[in-house]
JSON list of C-alpha atoms and ligand atoms in Angstrom, two decimals:
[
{"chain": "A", "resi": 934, "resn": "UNK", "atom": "CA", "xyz": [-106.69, -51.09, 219.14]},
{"chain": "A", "resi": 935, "resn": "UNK", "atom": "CA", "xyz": [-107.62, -52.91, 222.22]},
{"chain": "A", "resi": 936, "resn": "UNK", "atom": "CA", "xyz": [-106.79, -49.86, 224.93]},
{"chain": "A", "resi": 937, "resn": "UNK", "atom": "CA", "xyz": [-108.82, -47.22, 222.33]},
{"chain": "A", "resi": 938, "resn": "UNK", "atom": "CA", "xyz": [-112.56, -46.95, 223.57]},
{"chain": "A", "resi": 939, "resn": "UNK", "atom": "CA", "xyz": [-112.86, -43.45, 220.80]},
{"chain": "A", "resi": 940, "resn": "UNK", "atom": "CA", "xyz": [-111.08, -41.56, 218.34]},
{"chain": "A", "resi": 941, "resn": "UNK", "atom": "CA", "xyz": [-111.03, -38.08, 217.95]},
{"chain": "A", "resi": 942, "resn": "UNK", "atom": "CA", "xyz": [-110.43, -36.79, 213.99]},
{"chain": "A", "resi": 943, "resn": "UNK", "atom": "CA", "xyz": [-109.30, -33.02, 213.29]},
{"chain": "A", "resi": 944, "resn": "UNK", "atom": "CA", "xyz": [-111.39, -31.57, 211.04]},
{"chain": "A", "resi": 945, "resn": "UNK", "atom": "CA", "xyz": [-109.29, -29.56, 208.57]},
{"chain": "A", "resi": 946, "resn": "UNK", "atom": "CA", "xyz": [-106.58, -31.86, 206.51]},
{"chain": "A", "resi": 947, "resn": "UNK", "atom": "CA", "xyz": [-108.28, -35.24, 208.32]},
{"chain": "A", "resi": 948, "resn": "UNK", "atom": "CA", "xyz": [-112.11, -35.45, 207.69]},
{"chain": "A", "resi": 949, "resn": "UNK", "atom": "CA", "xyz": [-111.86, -33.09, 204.94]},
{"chain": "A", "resi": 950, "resn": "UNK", "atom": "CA", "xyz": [-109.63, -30.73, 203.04]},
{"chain": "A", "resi": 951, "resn": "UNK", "atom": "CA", "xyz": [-110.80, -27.10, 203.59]},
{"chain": "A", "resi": 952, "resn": "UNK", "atom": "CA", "xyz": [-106.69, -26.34, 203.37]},
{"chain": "A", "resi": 953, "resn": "UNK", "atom": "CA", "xyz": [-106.80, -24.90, 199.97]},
{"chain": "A", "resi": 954, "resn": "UNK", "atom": "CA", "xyz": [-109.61, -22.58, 201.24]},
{"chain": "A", "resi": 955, "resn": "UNK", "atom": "CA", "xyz": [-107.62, -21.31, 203.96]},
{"chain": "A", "resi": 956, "resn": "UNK", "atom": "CA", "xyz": [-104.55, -21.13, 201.65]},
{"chain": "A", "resi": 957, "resn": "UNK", "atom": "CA", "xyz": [-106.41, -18.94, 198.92]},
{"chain": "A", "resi": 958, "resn": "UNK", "atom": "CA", "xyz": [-108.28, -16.75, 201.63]},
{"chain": "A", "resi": 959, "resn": "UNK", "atom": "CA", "xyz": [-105.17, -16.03, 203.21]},
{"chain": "A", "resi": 960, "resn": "UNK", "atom": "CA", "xyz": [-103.21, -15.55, 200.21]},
{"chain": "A", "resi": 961, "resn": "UNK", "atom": "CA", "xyz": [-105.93, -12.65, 199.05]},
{"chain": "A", "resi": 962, "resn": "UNK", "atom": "CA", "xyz": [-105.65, -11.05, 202.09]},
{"chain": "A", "resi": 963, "resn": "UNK", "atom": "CA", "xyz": [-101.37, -10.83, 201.88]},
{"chain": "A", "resi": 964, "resn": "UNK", "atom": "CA", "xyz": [-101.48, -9.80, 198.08]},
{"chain": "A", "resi": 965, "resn": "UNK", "atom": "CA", "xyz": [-103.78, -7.15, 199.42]},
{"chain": "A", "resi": 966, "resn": "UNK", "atom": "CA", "xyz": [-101.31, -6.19, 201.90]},
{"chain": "A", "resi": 967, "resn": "UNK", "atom": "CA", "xyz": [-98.06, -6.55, 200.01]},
{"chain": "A", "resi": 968, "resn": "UNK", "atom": "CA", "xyz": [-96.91, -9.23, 202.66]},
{"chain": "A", "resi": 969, "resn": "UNK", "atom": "CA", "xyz": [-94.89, -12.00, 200.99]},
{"chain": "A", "resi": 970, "resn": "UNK", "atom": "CA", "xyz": [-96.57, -15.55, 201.93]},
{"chain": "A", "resi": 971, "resn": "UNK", "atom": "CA", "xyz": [-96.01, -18.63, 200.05]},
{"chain": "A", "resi": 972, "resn": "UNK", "atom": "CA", "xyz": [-97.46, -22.24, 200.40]},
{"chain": "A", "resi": 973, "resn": "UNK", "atom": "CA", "xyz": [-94.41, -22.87, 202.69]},
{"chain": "A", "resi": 974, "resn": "UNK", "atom": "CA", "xyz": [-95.66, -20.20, 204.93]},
{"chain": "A", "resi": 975, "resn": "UNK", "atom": "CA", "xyz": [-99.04, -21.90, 204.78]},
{"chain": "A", "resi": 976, "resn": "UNK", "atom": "CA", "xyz": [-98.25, -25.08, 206.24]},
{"chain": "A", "resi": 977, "resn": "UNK", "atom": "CA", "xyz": [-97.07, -23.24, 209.46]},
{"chain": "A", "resi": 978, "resn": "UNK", "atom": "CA", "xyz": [-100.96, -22.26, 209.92]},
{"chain": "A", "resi": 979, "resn": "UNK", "atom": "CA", "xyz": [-101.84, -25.76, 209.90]},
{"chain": "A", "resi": 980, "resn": "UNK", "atom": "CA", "xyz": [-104.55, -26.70, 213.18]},
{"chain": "A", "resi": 981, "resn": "UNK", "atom": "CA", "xyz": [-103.56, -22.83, 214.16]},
{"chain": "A", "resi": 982, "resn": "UNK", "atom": "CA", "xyz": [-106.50, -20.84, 215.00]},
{"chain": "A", "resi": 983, "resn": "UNK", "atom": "CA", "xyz": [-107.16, -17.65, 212.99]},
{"chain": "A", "resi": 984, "resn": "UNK", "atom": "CA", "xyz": [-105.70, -14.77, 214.83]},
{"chain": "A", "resi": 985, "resn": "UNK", "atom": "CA", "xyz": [-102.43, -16.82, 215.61]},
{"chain": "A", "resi": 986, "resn": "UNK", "atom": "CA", "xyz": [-102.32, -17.58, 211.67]},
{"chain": "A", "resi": 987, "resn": "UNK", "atom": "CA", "xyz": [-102.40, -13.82, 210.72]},
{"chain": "A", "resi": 988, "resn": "UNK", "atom": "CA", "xyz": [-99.56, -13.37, 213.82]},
{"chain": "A", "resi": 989, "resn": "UNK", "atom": "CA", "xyz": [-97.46, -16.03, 211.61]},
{"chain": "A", "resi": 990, "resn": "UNK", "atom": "CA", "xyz": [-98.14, -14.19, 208.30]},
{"chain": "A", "resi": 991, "resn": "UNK", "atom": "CA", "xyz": [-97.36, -10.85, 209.37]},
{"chain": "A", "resi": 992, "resn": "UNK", "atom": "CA", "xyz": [-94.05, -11.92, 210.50]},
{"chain": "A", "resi": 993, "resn": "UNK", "atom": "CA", "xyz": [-92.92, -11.04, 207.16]},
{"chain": "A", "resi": 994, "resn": "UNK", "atom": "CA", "xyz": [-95.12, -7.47, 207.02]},
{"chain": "A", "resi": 995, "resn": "UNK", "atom": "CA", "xyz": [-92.54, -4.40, 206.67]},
{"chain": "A", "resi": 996, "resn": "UNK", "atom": "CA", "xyz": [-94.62, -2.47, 209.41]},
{"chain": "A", "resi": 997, "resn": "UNK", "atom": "CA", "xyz": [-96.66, -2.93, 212.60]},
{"chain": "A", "resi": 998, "resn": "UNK", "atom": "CA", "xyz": [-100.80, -3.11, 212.40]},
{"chain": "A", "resi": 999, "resn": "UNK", "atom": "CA", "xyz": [-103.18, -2.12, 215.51]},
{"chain": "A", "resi": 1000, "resn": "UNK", "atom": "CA", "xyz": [-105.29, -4.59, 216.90]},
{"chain": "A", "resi": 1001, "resn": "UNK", "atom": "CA", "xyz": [-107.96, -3.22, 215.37]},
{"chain": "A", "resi": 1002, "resn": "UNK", "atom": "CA", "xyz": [-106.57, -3.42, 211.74]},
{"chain": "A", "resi": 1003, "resn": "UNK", "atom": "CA", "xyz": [-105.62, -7.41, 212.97]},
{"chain": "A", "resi": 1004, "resn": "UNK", "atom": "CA", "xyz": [-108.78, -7.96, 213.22]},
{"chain": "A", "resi": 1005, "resn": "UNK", "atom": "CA", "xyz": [-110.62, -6.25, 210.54]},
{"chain": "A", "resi": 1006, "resn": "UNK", "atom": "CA", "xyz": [-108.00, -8.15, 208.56]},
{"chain": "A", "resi": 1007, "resn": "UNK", "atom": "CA", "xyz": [-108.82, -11.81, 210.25]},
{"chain": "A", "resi": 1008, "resn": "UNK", "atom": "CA", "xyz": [-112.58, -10.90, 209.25]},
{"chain": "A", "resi": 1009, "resn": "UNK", "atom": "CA", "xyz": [-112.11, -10.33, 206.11]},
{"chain": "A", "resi": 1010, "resn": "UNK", "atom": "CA", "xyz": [-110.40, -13.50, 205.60]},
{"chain": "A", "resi": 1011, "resn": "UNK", "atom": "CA", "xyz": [-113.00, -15.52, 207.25]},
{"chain": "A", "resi": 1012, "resn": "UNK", "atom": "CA", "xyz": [-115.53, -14.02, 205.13]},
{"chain": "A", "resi": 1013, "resn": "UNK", "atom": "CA", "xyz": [-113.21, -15.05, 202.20]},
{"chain": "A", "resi": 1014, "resn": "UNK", "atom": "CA", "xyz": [-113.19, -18.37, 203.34]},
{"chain": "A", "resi": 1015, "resn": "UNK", "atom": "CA", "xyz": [-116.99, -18.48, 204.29]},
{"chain": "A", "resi": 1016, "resn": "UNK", "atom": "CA", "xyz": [-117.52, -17.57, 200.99]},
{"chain": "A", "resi": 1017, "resn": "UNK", "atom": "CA", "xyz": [-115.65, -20.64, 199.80]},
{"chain": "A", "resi": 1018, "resn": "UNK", "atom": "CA", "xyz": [-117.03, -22.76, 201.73]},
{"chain": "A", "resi": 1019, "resn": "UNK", "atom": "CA", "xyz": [-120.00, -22.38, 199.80]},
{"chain": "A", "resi": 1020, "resn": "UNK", "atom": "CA", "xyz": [-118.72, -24.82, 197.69]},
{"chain": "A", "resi": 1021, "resn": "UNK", "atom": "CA", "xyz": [-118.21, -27.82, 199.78]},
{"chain": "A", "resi": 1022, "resn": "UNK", "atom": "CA", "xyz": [-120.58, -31.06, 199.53]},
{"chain": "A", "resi": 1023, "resn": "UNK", "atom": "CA", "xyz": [-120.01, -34.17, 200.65]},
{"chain": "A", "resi": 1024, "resn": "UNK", "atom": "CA", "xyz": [-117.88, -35.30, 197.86]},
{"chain": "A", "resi": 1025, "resn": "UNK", "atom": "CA", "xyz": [-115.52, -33.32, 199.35]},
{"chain": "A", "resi": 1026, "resn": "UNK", "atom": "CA", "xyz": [-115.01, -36.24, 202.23]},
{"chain": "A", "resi": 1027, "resn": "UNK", "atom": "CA", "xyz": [-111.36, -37.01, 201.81]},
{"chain": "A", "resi": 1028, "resn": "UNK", "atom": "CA", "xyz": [-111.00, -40.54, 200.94]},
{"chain": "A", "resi": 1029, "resn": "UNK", "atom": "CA", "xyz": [-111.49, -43.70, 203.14]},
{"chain": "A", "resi": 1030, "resn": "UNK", "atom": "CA", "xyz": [-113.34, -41.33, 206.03]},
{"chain": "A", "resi": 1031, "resn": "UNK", "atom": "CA", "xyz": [-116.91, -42.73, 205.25]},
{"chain": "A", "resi": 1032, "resn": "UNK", "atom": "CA", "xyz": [-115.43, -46.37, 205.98]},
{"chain": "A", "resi": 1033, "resn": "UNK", "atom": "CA", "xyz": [-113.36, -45.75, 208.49]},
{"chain": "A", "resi": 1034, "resn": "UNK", "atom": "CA", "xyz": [-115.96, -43.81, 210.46]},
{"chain": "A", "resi": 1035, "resn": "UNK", "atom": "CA", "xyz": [-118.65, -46.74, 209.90]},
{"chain": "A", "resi": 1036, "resn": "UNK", "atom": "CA", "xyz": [-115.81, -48.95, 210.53]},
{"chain": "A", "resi": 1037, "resn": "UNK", "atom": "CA", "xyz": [-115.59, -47.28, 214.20]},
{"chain": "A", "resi": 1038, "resn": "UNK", "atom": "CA", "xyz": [-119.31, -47.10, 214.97]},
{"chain": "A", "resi": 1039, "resn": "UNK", "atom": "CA", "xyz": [-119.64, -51.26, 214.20]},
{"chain": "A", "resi": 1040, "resn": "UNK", "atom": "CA", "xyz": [-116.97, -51.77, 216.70]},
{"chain": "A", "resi": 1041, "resn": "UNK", "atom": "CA", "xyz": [-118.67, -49.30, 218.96]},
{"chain": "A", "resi": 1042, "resn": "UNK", "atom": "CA", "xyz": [-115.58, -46.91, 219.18]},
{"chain": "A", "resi": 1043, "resn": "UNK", "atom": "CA", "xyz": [-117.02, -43.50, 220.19]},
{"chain": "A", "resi": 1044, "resn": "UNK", "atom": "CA", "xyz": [-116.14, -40.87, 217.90]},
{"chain": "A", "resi": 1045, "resn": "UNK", "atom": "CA", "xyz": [-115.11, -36.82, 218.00]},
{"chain": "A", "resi": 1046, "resn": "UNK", "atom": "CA", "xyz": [-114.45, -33.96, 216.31]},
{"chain": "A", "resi": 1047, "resn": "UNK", "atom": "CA", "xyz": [-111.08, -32.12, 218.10]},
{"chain": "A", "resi": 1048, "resn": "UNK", "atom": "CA", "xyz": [-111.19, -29.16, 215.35]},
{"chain": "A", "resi": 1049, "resn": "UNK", "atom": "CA", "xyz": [-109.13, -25.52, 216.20]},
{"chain": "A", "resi": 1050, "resn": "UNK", "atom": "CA", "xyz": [-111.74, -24.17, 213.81]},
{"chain": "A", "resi": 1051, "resn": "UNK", "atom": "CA", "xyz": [-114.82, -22.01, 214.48]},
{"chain": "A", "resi": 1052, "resn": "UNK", "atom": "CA", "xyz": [-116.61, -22.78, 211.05]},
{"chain": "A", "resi": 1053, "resn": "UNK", "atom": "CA", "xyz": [-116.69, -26.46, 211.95]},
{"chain": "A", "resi": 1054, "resn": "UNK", "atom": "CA", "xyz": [-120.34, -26.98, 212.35]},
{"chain": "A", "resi": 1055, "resn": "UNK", "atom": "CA", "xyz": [-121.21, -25.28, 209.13]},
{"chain": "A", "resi": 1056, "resn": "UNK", "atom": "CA", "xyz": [-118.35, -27.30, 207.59]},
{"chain": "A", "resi": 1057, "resn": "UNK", "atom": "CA", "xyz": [-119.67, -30.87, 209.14]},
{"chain": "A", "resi": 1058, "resn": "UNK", "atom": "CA", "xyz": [-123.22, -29.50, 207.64]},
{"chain": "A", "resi": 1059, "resn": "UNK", "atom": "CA", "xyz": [-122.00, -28.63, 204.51]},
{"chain": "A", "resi": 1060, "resn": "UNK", "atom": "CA", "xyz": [-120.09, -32.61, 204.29]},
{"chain": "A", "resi": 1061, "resn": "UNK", "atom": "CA", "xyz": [-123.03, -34.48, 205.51]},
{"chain": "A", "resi": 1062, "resn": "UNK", "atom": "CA", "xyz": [-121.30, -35.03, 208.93]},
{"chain": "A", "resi": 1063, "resn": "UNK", "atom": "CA", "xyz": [-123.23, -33.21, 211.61]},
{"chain": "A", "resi": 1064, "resn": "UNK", "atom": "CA", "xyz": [-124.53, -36.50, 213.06]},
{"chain": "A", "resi": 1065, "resn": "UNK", "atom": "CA", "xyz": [-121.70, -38.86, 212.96]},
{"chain": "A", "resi": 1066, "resn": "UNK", "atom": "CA", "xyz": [-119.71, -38.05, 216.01]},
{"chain": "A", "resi": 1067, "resn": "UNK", "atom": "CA", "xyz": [-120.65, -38.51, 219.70]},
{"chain": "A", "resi": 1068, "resn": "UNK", "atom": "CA", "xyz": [-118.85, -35.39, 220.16]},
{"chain": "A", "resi": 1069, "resn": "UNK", "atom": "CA", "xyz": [-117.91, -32.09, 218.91]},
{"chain": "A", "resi": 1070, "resn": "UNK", "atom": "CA", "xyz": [-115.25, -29.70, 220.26]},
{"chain": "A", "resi": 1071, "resn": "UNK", "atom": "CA", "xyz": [-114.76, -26.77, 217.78]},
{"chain": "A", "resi": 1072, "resn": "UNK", "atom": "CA", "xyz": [-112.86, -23.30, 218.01]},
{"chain": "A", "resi": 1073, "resn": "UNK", "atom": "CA", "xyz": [-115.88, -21.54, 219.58]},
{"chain": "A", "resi": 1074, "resn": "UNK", "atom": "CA", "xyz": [-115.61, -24.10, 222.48]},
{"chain": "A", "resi": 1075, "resn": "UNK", "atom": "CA", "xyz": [-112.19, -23.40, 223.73]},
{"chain": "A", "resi": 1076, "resn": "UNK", "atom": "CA", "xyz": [-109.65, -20.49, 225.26]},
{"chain": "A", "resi": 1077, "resn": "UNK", "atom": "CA", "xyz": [-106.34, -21.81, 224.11]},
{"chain": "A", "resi": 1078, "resn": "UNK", "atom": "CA", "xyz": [-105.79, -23.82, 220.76]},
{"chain": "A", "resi": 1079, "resn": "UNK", "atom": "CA", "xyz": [-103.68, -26.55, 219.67]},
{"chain": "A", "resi": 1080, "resn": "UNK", "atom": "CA", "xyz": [-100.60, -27.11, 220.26]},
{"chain": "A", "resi": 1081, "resn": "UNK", "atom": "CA", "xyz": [-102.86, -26.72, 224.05]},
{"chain": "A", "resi": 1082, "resn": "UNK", "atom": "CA", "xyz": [-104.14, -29.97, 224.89]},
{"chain": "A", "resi": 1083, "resn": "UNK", "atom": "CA", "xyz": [-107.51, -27.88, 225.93]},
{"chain": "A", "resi": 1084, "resn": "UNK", "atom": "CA", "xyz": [-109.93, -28.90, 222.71]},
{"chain": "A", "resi": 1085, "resn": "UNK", "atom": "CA", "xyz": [-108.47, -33.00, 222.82]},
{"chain": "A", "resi": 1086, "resn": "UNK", "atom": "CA", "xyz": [-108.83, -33.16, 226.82]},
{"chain": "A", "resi": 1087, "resn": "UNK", "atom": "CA", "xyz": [-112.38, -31.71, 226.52]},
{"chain": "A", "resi": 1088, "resn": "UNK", "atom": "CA", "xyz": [-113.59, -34.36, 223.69]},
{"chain": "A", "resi": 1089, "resn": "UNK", "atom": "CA", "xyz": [-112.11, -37.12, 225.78]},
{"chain": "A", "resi": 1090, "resn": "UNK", "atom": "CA", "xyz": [-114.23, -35.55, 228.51]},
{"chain": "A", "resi": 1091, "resn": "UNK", "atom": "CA", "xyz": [-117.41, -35.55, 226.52]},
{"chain": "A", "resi": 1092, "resn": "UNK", "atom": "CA", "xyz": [-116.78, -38.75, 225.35]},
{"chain": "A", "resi": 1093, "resn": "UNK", "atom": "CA", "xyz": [-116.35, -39.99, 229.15]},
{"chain": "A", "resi": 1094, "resn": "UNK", "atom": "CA", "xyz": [-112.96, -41.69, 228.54]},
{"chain": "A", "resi": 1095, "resn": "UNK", "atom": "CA", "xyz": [-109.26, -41.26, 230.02]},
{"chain": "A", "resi": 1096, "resn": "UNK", "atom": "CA", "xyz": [-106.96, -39.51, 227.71]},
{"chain": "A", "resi": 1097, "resn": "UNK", "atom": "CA", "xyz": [-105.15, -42.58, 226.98]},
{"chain": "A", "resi": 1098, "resn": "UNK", "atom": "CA", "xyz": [-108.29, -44.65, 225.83]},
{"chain": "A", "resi": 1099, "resn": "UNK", "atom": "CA", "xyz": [-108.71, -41.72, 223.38]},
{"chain": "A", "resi": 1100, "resn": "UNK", "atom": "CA", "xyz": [-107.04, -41.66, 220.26]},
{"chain": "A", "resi": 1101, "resn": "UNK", "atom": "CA", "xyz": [-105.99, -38.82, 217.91]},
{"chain": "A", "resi": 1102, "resn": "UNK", "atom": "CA", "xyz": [-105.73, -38.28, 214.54]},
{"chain": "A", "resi": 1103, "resn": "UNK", "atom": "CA", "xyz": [-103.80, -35.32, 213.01]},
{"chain": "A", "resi": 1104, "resn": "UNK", "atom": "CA", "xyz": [-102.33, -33.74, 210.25]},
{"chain": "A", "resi": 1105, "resn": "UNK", "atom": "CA", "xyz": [-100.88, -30.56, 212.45]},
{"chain": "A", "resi": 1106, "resn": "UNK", "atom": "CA", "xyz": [-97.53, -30.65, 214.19]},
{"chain": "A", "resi": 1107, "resn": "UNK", "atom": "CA", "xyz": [-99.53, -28.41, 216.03]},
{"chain": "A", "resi": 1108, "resn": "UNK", "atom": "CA", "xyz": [-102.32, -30.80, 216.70]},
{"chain": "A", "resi": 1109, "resn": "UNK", "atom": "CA", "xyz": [-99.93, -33.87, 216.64]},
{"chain": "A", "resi": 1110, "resn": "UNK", "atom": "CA", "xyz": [-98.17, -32.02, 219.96]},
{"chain": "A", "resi": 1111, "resn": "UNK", "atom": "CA", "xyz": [-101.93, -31.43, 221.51]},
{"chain": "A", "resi": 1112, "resn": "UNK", "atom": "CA", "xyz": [-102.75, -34.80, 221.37]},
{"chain": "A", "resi": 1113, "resn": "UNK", "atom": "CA", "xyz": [-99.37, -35.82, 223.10]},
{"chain": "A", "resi": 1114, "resn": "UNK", "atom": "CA", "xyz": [-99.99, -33.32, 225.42]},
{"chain": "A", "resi": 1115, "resn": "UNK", "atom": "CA", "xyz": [-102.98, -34.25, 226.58]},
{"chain": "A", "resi": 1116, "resn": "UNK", "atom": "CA", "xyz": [-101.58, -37.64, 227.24]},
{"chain": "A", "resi": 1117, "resn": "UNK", "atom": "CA", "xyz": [-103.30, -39.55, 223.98]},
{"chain": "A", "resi": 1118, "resn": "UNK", "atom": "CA", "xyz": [-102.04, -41.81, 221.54]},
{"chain": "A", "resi": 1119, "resn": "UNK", "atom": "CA", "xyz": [-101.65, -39.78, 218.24]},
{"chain": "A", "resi": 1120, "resn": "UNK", "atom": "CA", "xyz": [-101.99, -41.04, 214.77]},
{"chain": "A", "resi": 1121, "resn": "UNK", "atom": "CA", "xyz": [-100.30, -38.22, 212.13]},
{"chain": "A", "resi": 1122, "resn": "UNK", "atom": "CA", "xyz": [-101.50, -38.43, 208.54]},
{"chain": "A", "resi": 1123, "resn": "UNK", "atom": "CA", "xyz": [-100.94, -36.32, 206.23]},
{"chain": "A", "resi": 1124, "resn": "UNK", "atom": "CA", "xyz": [-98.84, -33.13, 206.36]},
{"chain": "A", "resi": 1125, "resn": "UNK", "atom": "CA", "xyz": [-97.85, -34.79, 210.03]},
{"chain": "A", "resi": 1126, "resn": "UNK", "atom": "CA", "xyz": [-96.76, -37.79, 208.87]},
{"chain": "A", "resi": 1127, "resn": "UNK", "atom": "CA", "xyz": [-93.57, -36.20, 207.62]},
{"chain": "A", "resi": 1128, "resn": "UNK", "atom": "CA", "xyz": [-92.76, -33.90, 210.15]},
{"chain": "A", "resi": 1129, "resn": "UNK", "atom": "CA", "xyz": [-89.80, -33.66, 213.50]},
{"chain": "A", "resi": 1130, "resn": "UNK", "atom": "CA", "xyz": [-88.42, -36.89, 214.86]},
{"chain": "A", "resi": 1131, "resn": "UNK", "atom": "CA", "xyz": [-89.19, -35.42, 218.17]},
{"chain": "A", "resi": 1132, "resn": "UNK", "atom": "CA", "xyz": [-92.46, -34.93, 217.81]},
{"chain": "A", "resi": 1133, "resn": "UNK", "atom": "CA", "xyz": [-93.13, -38.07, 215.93]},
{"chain": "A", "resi": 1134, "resn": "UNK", "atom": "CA", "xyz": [-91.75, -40.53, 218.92]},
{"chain": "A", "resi": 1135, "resn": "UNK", "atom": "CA", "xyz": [-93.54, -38.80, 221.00]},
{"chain": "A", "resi": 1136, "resn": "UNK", "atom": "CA", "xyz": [-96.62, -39.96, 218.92]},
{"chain": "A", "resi": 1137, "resn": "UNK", "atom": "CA", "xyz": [-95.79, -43.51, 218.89]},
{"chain": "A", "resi": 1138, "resn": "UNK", "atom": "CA", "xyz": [-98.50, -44.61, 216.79]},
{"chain": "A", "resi": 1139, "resn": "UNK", "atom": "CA", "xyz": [-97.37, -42.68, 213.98]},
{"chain": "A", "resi": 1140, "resn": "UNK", "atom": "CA", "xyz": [-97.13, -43.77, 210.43]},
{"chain": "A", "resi": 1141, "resn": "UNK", "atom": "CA", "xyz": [-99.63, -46.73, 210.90]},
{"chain": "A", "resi": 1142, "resn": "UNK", "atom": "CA", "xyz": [-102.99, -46.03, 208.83]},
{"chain": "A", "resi": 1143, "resn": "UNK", "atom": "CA", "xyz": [-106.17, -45.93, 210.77]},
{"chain": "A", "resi": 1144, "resn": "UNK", "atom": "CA", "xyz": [-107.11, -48.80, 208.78]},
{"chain": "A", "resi": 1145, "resn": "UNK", "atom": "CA", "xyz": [-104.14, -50.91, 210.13]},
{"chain": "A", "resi": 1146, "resn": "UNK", "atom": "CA", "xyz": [-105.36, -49.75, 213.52]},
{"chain": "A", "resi": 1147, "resn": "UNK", "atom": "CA", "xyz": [-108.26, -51.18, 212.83]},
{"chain": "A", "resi": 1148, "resn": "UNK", "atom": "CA", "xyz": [-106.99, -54.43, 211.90]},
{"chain": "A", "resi": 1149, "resn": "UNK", "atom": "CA", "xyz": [-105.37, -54.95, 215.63]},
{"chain": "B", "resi": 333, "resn": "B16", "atom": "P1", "xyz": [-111.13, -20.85, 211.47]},
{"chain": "B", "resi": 333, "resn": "B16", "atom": "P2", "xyz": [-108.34, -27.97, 212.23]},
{"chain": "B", "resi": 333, "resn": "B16", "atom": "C1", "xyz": [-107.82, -25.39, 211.72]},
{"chain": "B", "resi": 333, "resn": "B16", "atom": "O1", "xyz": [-108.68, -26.51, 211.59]},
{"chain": "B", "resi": 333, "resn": "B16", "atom": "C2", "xyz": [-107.07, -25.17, 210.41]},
{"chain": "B", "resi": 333, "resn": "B16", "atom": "O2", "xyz": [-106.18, -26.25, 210.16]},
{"chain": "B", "resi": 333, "resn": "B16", "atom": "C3", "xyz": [-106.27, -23.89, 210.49]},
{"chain": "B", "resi": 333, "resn": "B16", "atom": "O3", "xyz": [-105.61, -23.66, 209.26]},
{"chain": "B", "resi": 333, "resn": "B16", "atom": "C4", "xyz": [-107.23, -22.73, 210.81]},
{"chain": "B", "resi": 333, "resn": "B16", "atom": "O4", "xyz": [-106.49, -21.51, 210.94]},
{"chain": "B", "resi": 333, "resn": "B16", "atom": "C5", "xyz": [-107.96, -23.04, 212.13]},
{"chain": "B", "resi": 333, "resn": "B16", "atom": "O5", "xyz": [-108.67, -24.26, 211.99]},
{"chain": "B", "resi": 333, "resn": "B16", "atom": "C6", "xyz": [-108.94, -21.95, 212.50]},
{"chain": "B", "resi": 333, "resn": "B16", "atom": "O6", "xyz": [-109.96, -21.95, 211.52]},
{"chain": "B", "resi": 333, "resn": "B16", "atom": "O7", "xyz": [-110.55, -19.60, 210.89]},
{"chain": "B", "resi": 333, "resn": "B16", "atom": "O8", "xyz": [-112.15, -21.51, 210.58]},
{"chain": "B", "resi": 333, "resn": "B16", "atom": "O9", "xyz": [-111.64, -20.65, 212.88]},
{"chain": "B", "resi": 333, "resn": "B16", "atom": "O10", "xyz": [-107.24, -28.51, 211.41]},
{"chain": "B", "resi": 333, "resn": "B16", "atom": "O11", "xyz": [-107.96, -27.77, 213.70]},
{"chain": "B", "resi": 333, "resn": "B16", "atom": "O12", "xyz": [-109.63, -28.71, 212.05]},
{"chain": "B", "resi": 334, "resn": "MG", "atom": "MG1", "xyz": [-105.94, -30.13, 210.63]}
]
């Protein structure tokens, strides 16, 4: 722990798990279509923003769609998902992030949000969060998303440290390959935790729980 002056959480599948809500919305939206997508094809859409998540899905569609039926379609997911999100409250905190997070601010380790998302805020208002990070890059803040190191280099930036006092914690291979890319220490939980040898030596801090970290 001694080189890491901050930590910057993903939102989705780290602070909390708005996964399912993505997996349902999405899963709507193909039944509608008659495009086969399974929970398989889900994890591929893990930390990847919208429009490159309805790219994935209609991999599998039997014929092409305009741009303008793309994003009709991506709309009408998000307001699918919006709708869902209705039903988030803090409770929904995944566990351990409360203590972890006060665990950080008593040891005066800045903290971010490095999300691909553009419903963060309302998801970090709906949790309870809005106020607990020094920092909060989001989908509406950046041009390119994860597995670009764009959203991770600009928290570090906010957070006025070098990318290698910074560390990242993911549960994307997506976001797992941002943070190495933008030359941080990465910590993959989750869905990450299991994923490519190559990408998991790159992130050589993998497989030790932010709590262990914390211990160092
Ligand atoms: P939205 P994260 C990501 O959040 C999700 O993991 C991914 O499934 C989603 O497609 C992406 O946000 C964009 O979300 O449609 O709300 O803009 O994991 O980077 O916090
Ligand atoms: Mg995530």
């Amino acid at each position: 722990m001694s080189d890491i002056k901050g930590v910057i959480f993903d939102l989705d599948g780290v602070i909390v798990s708005t996964d399912e809500y993505h997996f349902q919305a999405w899963n709507n939206l193909a039944e509608v279509e008659g495009v086969p997508f399974s929970r398989d094809d889900n994890e591929r859409l893990r930390g990847v923003s919208r429009m490159e998540s309805l790219e994935i899905i209609l991999e599998k569609a039997t014929r092409e769609y305009t741009d303008e039926e793309k994003l009709a379609m991506a709309t009408r997911k998000n307001d699918i998902y919006r709708e869902s999100l209705k039903n988030l409250t803090p409770d929904d905190i995944l566990p351990g992030v409360k203590d972890v997070l006060a665990g950080l601010r008593e040891r005066g380790v800045k903290m971010a949000i490095g999300s691909s998302s553009k419903n963060a805020q309302p998801i970090l208002a709906a949790i309870g969060l809005s106020d607990a990070f020094d920092a909060i890059v989001d989908g509406t803040h950046i041009s390119n998303s994860k597995p670009d190191p764009e959203v991770f280099a600009k928290a570090g930036e906010q957070l006025g440290l070098a990318p290698k006092e910074c560390l990242v914690v993911e549960d994307a291979d997506a976001g797992v390959e941002a943070g190495v890319a933008a030359g941080m220490p990465v910590l993959a939980v989750g869905a990450a935790s299991g994923h490519s040898a190559a990408v998991l030596h790159a992130a050589d801090l993998t497989g030790i729980s932010l709590n262990e970290m914390l211990m160092k």
